[in-house]
mmCIF file of C-alpha atoms in Angstrom:
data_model
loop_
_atom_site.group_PDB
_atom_site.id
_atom_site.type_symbol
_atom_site.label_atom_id
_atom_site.label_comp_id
_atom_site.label_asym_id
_atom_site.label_seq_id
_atom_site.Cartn_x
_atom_site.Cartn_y
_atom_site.Cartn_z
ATOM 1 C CA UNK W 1146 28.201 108.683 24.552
ATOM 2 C CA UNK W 1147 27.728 105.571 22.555
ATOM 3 C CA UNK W 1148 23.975 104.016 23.203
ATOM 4 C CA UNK W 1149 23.974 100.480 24.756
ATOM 5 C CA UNK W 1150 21.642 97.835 22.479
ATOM 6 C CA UNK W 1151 18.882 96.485 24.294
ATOM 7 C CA UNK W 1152 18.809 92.841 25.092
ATOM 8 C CA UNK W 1153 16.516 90.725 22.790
ATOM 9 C CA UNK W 1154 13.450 89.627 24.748
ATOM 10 C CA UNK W 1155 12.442 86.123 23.878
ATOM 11 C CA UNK W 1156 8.788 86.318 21.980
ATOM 12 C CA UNK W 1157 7.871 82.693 23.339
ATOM 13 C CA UNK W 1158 8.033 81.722 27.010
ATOM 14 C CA UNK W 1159 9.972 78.853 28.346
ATOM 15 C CA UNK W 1160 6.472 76.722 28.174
ATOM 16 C CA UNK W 1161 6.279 77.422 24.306
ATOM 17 C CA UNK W 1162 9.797 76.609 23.832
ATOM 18 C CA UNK W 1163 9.429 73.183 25.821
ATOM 19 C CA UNK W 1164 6.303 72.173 24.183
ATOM 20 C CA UNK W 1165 7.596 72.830 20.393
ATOM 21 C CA UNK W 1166 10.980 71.087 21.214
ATOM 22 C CA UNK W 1167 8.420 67.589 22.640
ATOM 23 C CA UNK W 1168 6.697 68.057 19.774
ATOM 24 C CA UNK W 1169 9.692 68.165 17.228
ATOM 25 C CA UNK W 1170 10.791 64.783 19.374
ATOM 26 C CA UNK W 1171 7.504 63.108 18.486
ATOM 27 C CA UNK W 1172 8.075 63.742 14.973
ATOM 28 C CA UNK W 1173 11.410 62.174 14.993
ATOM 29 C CA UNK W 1174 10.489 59.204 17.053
ATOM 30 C CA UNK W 1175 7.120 58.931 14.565
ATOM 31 C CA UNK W 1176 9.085 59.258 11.307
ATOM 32 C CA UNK W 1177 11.618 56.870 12.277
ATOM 33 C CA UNK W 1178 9.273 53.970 13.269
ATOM 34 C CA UNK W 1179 7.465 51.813 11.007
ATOM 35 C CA UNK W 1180 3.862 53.152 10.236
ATOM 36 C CA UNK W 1181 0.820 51.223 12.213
ATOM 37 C CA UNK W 1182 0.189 50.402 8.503
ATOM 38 C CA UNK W 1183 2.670 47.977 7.661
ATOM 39 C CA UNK W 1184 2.223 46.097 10.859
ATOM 40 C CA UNK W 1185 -0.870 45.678 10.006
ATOM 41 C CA UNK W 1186 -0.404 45.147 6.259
ATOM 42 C CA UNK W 1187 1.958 42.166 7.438
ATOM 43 C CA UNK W 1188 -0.277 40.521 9.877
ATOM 44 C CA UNK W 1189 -2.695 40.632 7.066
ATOM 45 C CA UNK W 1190 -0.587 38.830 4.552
ATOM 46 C CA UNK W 1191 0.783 36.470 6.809
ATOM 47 C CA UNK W 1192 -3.028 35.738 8.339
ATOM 48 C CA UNK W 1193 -3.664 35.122 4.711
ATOM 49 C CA UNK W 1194 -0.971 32.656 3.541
ATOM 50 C CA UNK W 1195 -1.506 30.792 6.925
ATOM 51 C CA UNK W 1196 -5.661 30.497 5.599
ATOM 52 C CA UNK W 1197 -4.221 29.597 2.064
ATOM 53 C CA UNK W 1198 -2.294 26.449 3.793
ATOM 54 C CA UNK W 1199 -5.054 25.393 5.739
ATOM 55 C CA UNK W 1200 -7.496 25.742 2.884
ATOM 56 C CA UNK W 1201 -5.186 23.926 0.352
ATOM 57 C CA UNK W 1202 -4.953 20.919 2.813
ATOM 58 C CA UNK W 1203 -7.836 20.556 3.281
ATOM 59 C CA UNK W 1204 -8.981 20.454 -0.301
ATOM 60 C CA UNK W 1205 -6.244 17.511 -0.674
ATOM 61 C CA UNK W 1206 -7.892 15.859 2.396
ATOM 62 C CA UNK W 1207 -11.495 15.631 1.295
ATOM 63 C CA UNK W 1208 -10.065 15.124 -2.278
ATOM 64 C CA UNK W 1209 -8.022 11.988 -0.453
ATOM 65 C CA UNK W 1210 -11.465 10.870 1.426
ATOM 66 C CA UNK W 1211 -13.126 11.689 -1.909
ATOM 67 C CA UNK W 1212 -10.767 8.857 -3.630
ATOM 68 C CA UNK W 1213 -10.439 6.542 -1.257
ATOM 69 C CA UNK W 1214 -14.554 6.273 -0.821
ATOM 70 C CA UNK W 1215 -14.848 6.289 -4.517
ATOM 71 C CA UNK W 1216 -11.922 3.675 -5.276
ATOM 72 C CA UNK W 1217 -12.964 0.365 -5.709
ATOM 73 C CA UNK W 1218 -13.806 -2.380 -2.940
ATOM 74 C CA UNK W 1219 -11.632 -5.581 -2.784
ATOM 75 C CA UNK W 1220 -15.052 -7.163 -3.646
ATOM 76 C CA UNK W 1221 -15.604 -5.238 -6.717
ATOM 77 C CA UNK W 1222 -11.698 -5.507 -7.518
ATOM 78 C CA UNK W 1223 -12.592 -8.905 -7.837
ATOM 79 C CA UNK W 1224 -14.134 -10.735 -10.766
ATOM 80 C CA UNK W 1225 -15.816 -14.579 -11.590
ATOM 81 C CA UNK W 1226 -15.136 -17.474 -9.049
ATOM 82 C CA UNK W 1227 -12.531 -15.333 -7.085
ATOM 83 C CA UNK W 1228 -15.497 -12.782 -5.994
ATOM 84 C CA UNK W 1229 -17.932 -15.610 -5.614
ATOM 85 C CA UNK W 1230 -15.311 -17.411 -3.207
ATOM 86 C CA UNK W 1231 -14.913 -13.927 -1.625
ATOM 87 C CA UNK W 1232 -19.102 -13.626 -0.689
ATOM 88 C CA UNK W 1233 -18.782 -17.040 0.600
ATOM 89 C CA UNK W 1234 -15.987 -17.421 2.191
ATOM 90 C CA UNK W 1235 -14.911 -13.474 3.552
ATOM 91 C CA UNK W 1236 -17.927 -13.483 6.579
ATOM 92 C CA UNK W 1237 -16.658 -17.180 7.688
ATOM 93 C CA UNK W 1238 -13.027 -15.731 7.946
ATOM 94 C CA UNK W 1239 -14.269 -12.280 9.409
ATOM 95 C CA UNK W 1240 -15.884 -14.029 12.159
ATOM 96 C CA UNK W 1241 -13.359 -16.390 12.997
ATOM 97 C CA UNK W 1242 -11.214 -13.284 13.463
ATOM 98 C CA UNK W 1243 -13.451 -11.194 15.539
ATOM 99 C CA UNK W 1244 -14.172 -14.584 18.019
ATOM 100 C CA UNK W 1245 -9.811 -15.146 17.962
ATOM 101 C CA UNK W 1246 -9.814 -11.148 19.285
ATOM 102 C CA UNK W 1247 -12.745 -11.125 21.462
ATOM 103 C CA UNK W 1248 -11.282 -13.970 23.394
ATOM 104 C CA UNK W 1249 -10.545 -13.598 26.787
ATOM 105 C CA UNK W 1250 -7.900 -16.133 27.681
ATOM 106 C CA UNK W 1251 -5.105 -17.962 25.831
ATOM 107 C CA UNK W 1252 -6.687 -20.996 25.539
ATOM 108 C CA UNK W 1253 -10.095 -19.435 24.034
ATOM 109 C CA UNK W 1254 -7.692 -17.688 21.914
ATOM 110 C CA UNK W 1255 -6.052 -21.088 20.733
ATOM 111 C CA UNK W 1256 -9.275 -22.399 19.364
ATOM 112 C CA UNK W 1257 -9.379 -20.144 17.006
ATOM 113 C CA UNK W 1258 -5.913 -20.536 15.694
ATOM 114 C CA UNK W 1259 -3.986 -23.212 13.577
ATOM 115 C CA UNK W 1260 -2.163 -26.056 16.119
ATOM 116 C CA UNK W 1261 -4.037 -25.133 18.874
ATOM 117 C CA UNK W 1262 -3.033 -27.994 20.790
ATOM 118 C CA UNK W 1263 0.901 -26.421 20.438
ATOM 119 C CA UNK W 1264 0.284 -22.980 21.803
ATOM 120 C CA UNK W 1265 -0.275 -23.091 25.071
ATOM 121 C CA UNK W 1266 3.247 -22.855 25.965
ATOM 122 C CA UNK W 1267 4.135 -20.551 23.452
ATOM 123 C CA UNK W 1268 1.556 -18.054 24.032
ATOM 124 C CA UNK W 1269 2.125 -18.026 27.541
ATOM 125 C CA UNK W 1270 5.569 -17.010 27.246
ATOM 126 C CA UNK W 1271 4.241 -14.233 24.275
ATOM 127 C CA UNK W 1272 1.847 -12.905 26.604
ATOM 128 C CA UNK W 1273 4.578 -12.682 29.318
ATOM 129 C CA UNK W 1274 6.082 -10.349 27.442
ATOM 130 C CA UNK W 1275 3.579 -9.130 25.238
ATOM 131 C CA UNK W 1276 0.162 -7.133 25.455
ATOM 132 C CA UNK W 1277 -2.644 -7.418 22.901
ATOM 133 C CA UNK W 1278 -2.145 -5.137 19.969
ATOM 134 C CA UNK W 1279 -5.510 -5.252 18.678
ATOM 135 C CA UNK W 1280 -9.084 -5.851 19.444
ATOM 136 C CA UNK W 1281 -12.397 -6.816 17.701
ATOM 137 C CA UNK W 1282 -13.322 -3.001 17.677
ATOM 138 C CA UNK W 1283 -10.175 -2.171 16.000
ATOM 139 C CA UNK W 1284 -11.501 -3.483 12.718
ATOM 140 C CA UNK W 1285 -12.834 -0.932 10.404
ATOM 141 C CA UNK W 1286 -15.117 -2.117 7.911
ATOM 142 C CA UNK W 1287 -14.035 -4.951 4.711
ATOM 143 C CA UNK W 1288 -10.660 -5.382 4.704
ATOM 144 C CA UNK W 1289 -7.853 -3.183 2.315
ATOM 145 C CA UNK W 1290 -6.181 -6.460 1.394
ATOM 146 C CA UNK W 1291 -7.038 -9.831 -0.158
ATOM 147 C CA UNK W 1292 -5.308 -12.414 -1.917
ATOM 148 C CA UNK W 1293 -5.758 -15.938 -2.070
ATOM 149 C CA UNK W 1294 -2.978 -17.747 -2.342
ATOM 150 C CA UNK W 1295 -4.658 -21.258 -3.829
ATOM 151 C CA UNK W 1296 -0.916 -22.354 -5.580
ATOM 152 C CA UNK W 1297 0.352 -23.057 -2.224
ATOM 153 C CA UNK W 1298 0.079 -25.576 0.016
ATOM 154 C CA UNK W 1299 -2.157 -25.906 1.573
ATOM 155 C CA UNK W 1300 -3.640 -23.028 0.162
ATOM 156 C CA UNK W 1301 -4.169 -19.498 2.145
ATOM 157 C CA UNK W 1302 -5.932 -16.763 2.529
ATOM 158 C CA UNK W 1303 -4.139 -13.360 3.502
ATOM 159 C CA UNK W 1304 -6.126 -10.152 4.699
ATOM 160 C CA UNK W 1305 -5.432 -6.691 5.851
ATOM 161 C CA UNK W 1306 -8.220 -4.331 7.551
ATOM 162 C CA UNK W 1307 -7.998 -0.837 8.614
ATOM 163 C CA UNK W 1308 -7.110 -0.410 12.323
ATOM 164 C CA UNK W 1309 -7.804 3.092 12.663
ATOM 165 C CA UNK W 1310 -5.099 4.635 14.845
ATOM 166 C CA UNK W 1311 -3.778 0.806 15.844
ATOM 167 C CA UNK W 1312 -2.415 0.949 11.928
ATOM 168 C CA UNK W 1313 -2.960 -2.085 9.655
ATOM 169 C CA UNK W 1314 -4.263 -5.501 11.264
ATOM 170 C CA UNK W 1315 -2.809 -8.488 9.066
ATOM 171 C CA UNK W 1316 -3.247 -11.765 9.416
ATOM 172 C CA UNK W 1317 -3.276 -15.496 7.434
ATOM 173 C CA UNK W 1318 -6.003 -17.439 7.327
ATOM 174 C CA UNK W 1319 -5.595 -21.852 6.900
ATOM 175 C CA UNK W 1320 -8.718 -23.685 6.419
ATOM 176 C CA UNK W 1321 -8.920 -26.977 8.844
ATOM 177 C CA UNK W 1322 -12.149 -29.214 8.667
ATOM 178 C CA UNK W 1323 -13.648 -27.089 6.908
ATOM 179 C CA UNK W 1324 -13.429 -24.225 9.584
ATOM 180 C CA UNK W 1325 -11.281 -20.840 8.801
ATOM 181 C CA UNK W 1326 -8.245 -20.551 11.178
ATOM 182 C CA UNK W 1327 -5.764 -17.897 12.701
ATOM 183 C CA UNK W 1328 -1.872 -18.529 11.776
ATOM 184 C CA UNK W 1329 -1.351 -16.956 15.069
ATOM 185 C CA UNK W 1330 2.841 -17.773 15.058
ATOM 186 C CA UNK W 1331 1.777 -15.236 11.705
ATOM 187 C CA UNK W 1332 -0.481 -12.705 13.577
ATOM 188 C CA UNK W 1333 2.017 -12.418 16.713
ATOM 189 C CA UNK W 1334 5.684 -12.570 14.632
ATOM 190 C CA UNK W 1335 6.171 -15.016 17.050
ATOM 191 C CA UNK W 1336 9.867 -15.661 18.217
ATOM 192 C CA UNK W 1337 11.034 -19.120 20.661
ATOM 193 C CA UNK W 1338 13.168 -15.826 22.503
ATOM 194 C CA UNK W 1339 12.779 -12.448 23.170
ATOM 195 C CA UNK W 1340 14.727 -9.874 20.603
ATOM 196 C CA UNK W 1341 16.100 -8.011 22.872
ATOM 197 C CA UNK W 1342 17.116 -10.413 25.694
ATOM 198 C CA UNK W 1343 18.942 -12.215 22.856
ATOM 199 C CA UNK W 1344 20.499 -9.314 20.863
ATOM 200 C CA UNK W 1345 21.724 -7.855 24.564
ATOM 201 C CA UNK W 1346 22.964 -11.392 25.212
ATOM 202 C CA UNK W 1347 20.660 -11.425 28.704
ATOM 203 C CA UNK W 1348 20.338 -14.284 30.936
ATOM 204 C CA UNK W 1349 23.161 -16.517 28.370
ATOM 205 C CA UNK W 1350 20.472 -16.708 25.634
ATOM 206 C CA UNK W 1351 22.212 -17.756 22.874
ATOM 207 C CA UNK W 1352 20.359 -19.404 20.419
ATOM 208 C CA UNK W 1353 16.482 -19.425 18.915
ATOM 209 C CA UNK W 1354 14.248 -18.814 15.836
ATOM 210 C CA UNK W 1355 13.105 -15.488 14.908
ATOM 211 C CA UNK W 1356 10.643 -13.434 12.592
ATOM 212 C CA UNK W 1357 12.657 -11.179 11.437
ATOM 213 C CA UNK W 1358 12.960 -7.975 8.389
ATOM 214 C CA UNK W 1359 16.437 -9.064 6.653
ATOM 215 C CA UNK W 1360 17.977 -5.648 5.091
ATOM 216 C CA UNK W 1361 20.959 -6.187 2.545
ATOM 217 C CA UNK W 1362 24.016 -4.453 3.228
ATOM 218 C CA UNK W 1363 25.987 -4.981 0.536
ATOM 219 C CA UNK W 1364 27.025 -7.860 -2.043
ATOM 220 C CA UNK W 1365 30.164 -9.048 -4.040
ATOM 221 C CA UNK W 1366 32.440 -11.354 -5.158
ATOM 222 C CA UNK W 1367 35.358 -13.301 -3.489
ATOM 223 C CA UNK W 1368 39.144 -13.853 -5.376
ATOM 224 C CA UNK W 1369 37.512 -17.069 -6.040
ATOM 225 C CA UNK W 1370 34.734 -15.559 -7.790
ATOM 226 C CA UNK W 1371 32.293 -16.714 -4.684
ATOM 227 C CA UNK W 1372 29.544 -14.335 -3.548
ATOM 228 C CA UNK W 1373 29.056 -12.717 -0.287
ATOM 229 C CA UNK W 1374 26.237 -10.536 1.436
ATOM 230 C CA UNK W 1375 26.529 -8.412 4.428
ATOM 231 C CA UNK W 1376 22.982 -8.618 5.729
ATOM 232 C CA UNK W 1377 21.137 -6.337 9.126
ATOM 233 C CA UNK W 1378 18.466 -8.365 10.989
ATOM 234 C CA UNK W 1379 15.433 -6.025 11.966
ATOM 235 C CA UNK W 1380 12.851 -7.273 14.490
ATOM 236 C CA UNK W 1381 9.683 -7.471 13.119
ATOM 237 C CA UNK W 1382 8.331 -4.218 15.049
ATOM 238 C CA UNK W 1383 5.381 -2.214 12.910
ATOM 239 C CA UNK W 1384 7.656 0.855 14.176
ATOM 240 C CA UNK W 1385 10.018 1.597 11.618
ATOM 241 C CA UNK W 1386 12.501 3.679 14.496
ATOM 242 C CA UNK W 1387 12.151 1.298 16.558
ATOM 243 C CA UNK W 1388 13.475 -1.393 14.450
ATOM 244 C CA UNK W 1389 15.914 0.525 13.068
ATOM 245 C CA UNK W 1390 17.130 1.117 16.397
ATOM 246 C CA UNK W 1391 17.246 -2.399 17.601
ATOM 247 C CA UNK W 1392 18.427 -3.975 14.537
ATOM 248 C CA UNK W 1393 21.538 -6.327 14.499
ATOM 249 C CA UNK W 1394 25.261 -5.519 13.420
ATOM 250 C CA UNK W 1395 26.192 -6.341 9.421
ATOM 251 C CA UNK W 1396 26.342 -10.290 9.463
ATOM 252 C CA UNK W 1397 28.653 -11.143 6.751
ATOM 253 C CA UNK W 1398 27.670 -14.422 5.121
ATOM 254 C CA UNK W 1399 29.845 -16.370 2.576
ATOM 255 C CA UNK W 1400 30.641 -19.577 1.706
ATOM 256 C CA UNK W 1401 29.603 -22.966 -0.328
ATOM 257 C CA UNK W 1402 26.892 -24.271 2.385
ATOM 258 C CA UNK W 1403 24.312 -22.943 0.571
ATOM 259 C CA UNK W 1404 23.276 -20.141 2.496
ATOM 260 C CA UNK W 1405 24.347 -17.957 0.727
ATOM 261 C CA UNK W 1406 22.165 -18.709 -2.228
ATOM 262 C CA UNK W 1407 19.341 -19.117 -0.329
ATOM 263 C CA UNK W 1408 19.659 -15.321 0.777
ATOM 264 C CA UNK W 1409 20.264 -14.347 -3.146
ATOM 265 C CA UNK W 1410 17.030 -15.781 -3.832
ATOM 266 C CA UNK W 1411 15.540 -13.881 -0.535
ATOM 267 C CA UNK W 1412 16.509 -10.777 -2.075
ATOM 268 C CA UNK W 1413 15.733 -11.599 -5.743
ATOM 269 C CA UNK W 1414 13.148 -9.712 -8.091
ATOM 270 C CA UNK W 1415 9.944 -10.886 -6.710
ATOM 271 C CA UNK W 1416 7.558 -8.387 -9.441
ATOM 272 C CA UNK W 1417 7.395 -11.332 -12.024
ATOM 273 C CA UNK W 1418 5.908 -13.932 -9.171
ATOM 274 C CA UNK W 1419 2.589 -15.669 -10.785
ATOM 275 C CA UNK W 1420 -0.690 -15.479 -8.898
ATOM 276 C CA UNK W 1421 -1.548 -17.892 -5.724
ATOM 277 C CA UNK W 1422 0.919 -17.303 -4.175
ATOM 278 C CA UNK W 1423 1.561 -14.890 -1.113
ATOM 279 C CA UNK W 1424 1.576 -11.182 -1.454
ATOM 280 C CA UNK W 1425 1.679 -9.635 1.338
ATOM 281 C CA UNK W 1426 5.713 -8.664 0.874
ATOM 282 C CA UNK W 1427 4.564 -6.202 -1.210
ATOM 283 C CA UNK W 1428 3.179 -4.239 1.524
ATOM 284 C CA UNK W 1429 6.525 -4.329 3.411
ATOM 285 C CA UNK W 1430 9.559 -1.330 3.009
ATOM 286 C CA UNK W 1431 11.516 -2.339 -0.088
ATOM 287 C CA UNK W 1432 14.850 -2.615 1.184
ATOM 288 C CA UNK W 1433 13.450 -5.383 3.531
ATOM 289 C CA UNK W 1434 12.150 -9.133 3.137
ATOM 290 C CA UNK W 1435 10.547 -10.944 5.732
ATOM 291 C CA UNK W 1436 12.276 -14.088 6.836
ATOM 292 C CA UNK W 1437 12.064 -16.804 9.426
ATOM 293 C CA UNK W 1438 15.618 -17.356 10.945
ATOM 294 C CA UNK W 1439 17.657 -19.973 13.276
ATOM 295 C CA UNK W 1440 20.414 -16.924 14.725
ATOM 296 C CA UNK W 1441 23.181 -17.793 17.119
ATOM 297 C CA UNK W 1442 25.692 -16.082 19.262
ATOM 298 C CA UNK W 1443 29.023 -17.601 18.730
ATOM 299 C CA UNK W 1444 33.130 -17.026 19.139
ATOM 300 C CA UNK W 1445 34.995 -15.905 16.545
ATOM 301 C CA UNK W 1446 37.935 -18.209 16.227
ATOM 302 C CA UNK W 1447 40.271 -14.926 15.224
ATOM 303 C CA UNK W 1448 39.310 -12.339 17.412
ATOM 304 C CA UNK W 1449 37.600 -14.343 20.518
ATOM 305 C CA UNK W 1450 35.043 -12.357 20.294
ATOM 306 C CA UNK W 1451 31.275 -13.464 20.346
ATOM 307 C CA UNK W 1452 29.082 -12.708 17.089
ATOM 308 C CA UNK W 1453 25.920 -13.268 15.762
ATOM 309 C CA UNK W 1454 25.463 -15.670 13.357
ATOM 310 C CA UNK W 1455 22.530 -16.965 10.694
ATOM 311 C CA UNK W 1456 22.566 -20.759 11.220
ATOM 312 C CA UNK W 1457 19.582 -21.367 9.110
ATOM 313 C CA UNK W 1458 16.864 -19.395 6.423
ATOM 314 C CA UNK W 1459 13.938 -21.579 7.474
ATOM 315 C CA UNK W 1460 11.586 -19.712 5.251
ATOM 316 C CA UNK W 1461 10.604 -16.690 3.240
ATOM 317 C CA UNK W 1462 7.919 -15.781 5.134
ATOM 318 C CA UNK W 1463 6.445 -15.458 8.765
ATOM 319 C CA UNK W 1464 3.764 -18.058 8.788
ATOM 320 C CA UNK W 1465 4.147 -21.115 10.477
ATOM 321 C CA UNK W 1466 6.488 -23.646 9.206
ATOM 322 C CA UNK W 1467 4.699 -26.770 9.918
ATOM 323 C CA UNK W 1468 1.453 -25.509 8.598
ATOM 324 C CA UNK W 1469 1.088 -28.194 5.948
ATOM 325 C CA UNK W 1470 0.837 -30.759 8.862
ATOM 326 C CA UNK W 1471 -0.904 -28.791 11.072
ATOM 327 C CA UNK W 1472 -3.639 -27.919 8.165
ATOM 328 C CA UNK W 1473 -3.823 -32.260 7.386
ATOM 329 C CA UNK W 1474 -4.134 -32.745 11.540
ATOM 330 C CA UNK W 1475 -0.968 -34.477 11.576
ATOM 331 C CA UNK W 1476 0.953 -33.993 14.873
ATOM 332 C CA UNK W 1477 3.863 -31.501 14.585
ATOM 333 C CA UNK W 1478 4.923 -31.735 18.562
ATOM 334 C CA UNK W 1479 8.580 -29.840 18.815
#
C-alpha cells in the first residue's frame, strides 16, 4: 500500500508571515520616495540663493547710498560767481518756497508767487479740482537741481529737491523787487480747463490752454514735398500710466501756417543749447517735450465728426507766458 506524503507544516505563523510581507511594503514605499536628504539638500540650496539675492542687493543699495552721499553737491558742482550767487541767493529762494507751501489759504499762497494779483481766480478753480501735492516737510535737504538761466528774460532760476516718497518737487523761481518768487502757473501745470472734462468733451468744453507732454508720432513728407507730424498730447501728470492712459488721439498737423515748423523746432536736437537758458527738459522722458498749447474740439468738414485740434504752440515750456511783464510790474489782466 503506497504511503500518503505528509502535508508541509508552515515553519512561520500567520503573524510572521504578515509582519515580513508590512515590512517588505515599507521597503518599497521607502525606496521609491525621495530620501529626507534631498528635501533637505534643496531647501538648503534654495535658502541659500534666496540669502545670495538679498545680500547682493543690498551691497548695490549701500553702494547706491555710498555714491549718492559721496557725489558732489550742486554747491560744490558749482564754481566762481555762479557758486557765490548760489550762497547768496539759494536761502532767499529756499525760504520763499517753504513760506509759498506753508501757506494756509490761496491768497497767502499768492503772495508768494509771480502775478499775484491774477490768481485768485485761477487758483480757486485749481484748488476745486486739485489737492496740494506737496508740503514744506516734503523737502529733503539742498536741492538735486540748479540752473540759472541768466540768457533769458528776465532771467530764472530753476530748482529740483528731493520729495522723499512725494517724488521730485520742481519749481521756477522770477525775481520781482528784489524778492524771489513762485511761477506758480509753473509749479501747478496750470490749465484755463480741466484735462479730462475737455478730452471727454463734458459740460460742451471746447476750447482752452493747456500744459501739456507733446509725443511725436510720426513725420513725413507730402506729394508737394510739405512736412507733416502726427503728434499725442499727454497731460502733464508726474504718473507716467496715468498719462499714457489719458493722452489724446494722433493729431495730424500739416500745412503752410506755420505750425508745423514751430513743432519741428519743438522736437529738434536740444543737446547743443548754450548755457542760461532753461534745463529742466532734460529731466523729462525723451520721447516727450513740454509745451504750452491753445487745443480745440472742432468738425471735420469730411466726416462730420468732431476732433481735436492744436490751434496754437504758445511756448516751449510750462512757465508763465506773460512773465516778462509780470517780472517789470506791468499789468498783464486777461
Amino acid at each position: 500500500m503506497e504511503k500518503i506524503p505528509e502535508p508541509v507544516v508552515p515553519t512561520k505563523d500567520i503573524e510572521d508571515v504578515q509582519r515580513e510581507r508590512g515590512e517588505r511594503r515599507k521597503r518599497l514605499k521607502k525606496k521609491n520616495q525621495p530620501p529626507v536628504k534631498v528635501y533637505l539638500g534643496w531647501g538648503i540650496l534654495w535658502l541659500g540663493a534666496v540669502a545670495l539675492v538679498l545680500f547682493v542687493v543690498s551691497s548695490l543699495q549701500k553702494q547706491f547710498a555710498a555714491n549718492n552721499k559721496n557725489a558732489p553737491t550742486v554747491e560744490e558742482r558749482l564754481s566762481g560767481e555762479e557758486r557765490e550767487f548760489y550762497k547768496q541767493e539759494y536761502p532767499l529762494i529756499a525760504r520763499t518756497f517753504r513760506n509759498f507751501l506753508e501757506a494756509r489759504s490761496t491768497s497767502q499762497m499768492a503772495e508768494f508767487a509771480l502775478k499775484a494779483n491774477q490768481l485768485d481766480r485761477k487758483m480757486t478753480r485749481y484748488f476745486k479740482e486739485n489737492s496740494r501735492k506737496f508740503s514744506a516737510s516734503d523737502l529733503k535737504g539742498n536741492p538735486t537741481f540748479w540752473n540759472v538761466a541768466f540768457e533769458e528774460s528776465p532771467g530764472f532760476v530753476e530748482v529740483v529737491w528731493d520729495g522723499g516718497k512725494s517724488g521730485p518737487v520742481e519749481a521756477v523761481f522770477v525775481k520781482v523787487d528784489d524778492s524771489w518768487v513762485v511761477d506758480w502757473e509753473h509749479f501747478a501745470r496750470y490749465s484755463t480747463e480741466s484735462w479730462t472734462v475737455f478730452r471727454q468733451r463734458i459740460g460742451g468744453t471746447r476750447k482752452g490752454v493747456f500744459r501739456v507732454y507733446v509725443e511725436k508720432v510720426s513725420e513725413g513728407e507730402g506729394s508737394d514735398f510739405s512736412q507733416w507730424l502726427k503728434v499725442r498730447i499727454q497731460p502733464p501728470y508726474r504718473n507716467r500710466e496715468r498719462r499714457r492712459r489719458e493722452a489724446s488721439q494722433a493729431i495730424l498737423l500739416e500745412g503752410t501756417d506755420g505750425i508745423v515748423s514751430d513743432f519741428v523746432h519743438l522736437f529738434a536736437d536740444r543737446e547743443g543749447q548754450s548755457e542760461g537758458y532753461s534745463e529742466l527738459w532734460s529731466r523729462d522722458p525723451e520721447e516727450l517735450r513740454r509745451a504750452t498749447v491753445e487745443l480745440e474740439w472742432v468738425q471735420d468738414p469730411v466726416t462730420g465728426e468732431e476732433r481735436m485740434v492744436i490751434q496754437k504752440l504758445l511756448s516751449e515750456h510750462w512757465r508763465s507766458l506773460d512773465v516778462e511783464n509780470a517780472a517789470s510790474g506791468e499789468s498783464t489782466e486777461e
